[in-house]
Coordinates of C-alpha atoms in Angstrom, one line a residue:
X1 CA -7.0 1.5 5.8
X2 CA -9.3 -0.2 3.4
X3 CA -8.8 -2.9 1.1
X4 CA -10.9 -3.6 -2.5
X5 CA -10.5 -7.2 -3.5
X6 CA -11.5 -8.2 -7.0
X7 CA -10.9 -11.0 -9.9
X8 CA -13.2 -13.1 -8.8
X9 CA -15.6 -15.7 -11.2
X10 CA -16.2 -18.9 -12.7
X11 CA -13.1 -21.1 -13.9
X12 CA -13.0 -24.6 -15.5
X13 CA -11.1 -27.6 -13.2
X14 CA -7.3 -26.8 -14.1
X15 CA -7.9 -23.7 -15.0
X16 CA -6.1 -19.9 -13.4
X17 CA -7.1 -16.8 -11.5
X18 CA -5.5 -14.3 -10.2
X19 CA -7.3 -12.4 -7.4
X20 CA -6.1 -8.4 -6.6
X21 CA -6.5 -7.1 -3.8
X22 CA -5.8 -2.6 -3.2
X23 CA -5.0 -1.2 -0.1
X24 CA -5.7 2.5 0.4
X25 CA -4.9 5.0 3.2
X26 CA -1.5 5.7 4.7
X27 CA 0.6 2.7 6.0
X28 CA 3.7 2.9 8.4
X29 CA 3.9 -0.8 8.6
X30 CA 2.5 -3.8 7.1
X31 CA 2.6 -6.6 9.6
X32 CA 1.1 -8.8 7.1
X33 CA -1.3 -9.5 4.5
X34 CA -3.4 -12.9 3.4
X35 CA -6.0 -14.3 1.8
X36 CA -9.0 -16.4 3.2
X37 CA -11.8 -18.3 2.3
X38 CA -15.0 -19.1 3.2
X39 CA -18.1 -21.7 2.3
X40 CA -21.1 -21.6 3.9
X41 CA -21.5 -23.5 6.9
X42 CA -17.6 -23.6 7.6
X43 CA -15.1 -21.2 9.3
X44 CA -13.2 -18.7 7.4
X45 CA -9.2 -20.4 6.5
X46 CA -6.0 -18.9 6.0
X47 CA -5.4 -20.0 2.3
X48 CA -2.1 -17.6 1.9
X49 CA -0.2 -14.9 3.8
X50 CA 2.7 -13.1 3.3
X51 CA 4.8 -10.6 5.9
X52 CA 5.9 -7.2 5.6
X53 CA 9.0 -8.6 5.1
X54 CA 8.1 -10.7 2.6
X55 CA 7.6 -14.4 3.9
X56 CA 5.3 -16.5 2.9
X57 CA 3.1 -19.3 4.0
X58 CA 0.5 -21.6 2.6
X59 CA -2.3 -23.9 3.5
X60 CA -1.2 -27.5 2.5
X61 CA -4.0 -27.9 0.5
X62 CA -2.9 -24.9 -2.2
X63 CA 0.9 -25.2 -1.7
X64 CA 2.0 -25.8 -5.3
X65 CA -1.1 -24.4 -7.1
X66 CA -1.2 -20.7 -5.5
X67 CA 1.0 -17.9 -4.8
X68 CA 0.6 -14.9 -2.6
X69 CA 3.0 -11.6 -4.1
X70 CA 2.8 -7.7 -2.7
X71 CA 3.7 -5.5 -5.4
X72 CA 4.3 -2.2 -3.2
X73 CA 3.9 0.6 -5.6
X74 CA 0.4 -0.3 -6.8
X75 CA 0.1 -1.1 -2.9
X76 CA -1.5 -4.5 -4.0
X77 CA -1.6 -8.2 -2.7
X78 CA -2.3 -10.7 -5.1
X79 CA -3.4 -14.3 -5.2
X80 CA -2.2 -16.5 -8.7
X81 CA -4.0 -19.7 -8.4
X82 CA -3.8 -22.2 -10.7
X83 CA -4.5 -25.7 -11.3
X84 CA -7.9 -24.5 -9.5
X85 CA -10.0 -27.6 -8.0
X86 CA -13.6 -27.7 -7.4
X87 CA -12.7 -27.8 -3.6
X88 CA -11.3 -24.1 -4.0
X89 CA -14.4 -23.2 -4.8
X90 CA -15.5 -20.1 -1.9
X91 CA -15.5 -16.4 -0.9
X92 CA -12.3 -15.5 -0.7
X93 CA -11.6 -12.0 1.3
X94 CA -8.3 -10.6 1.6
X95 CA -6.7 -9.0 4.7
X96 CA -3.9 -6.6 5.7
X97 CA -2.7 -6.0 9.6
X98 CA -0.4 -3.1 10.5
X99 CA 0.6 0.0 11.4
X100 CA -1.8 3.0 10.4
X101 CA 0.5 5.9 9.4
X102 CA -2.2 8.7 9.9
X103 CA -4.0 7.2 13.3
X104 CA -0.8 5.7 14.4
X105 CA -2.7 2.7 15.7
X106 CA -2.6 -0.8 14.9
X107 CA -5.3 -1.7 11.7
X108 CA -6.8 -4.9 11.0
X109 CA -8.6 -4.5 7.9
X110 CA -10.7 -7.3 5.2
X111 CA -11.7 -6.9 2.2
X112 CA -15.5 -7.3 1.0
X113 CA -14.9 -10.8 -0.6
X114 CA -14.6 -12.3 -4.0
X115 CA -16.5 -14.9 -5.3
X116 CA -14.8 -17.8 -6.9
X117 CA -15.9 -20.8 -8.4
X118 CA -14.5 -23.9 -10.3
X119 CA -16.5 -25.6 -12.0
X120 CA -17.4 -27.5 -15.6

């Protein structure tokens, strides 16, 4: 399973993004999928994840401003943000855990990252 992420760039203070991120290969189960972030220096952080079954959950700090959404027949997670901070500024990678239909064994798969930054 391999993921692409993309929609990254450079947004004003309030502005929107959306980030996409496609999954390829054969899935028998999504467990679920997220989106992180990183800056340099600090530990990758859960910013949004959402279960196969379609749950979600935020960090406190983008609850309001982003949301996570699957749509299943482009086999794509996507991340809306909005009202984008200077503090959201980082690499965000995307990641999808589950059930590998053709290796039938668990996959834990990231994407390559997505720069994003806010800034005037």
């Amino acid at each position: 399973v391999q993921l692409q992420a993309s929609g990254g760039g450079l947004v004003q203070p309030g502005g929107s993004l959306r980030l996409s991120c496609s999954v390829s290969g054969t899935i028998f189960k999504i467990n679920a999928e997220g989106w992180y972030r990183q800056v340099p220096g600090k530990q990758r952080e859960l910013v949004a994840a959402i279960t196969g079954g379609g749950s979600t959950n935020y960090a406190d700090s983008v609850k309001g401003r982003f949301t996570i959404f699957r749509d299943n027949i482009r086999k794509t997670v996507y991340l809306q943000m909005s009202s984008l901070k200077p503090e959201d500024t980082a690499v965000y990678y995307c990641n999808s855990r589950g059930v590998d239909g053709s290796r039938w064994r668990n996959y834990d798969s990231w994407g390559q990252g997505t720069q994003v930054t806010v800034s005037s």
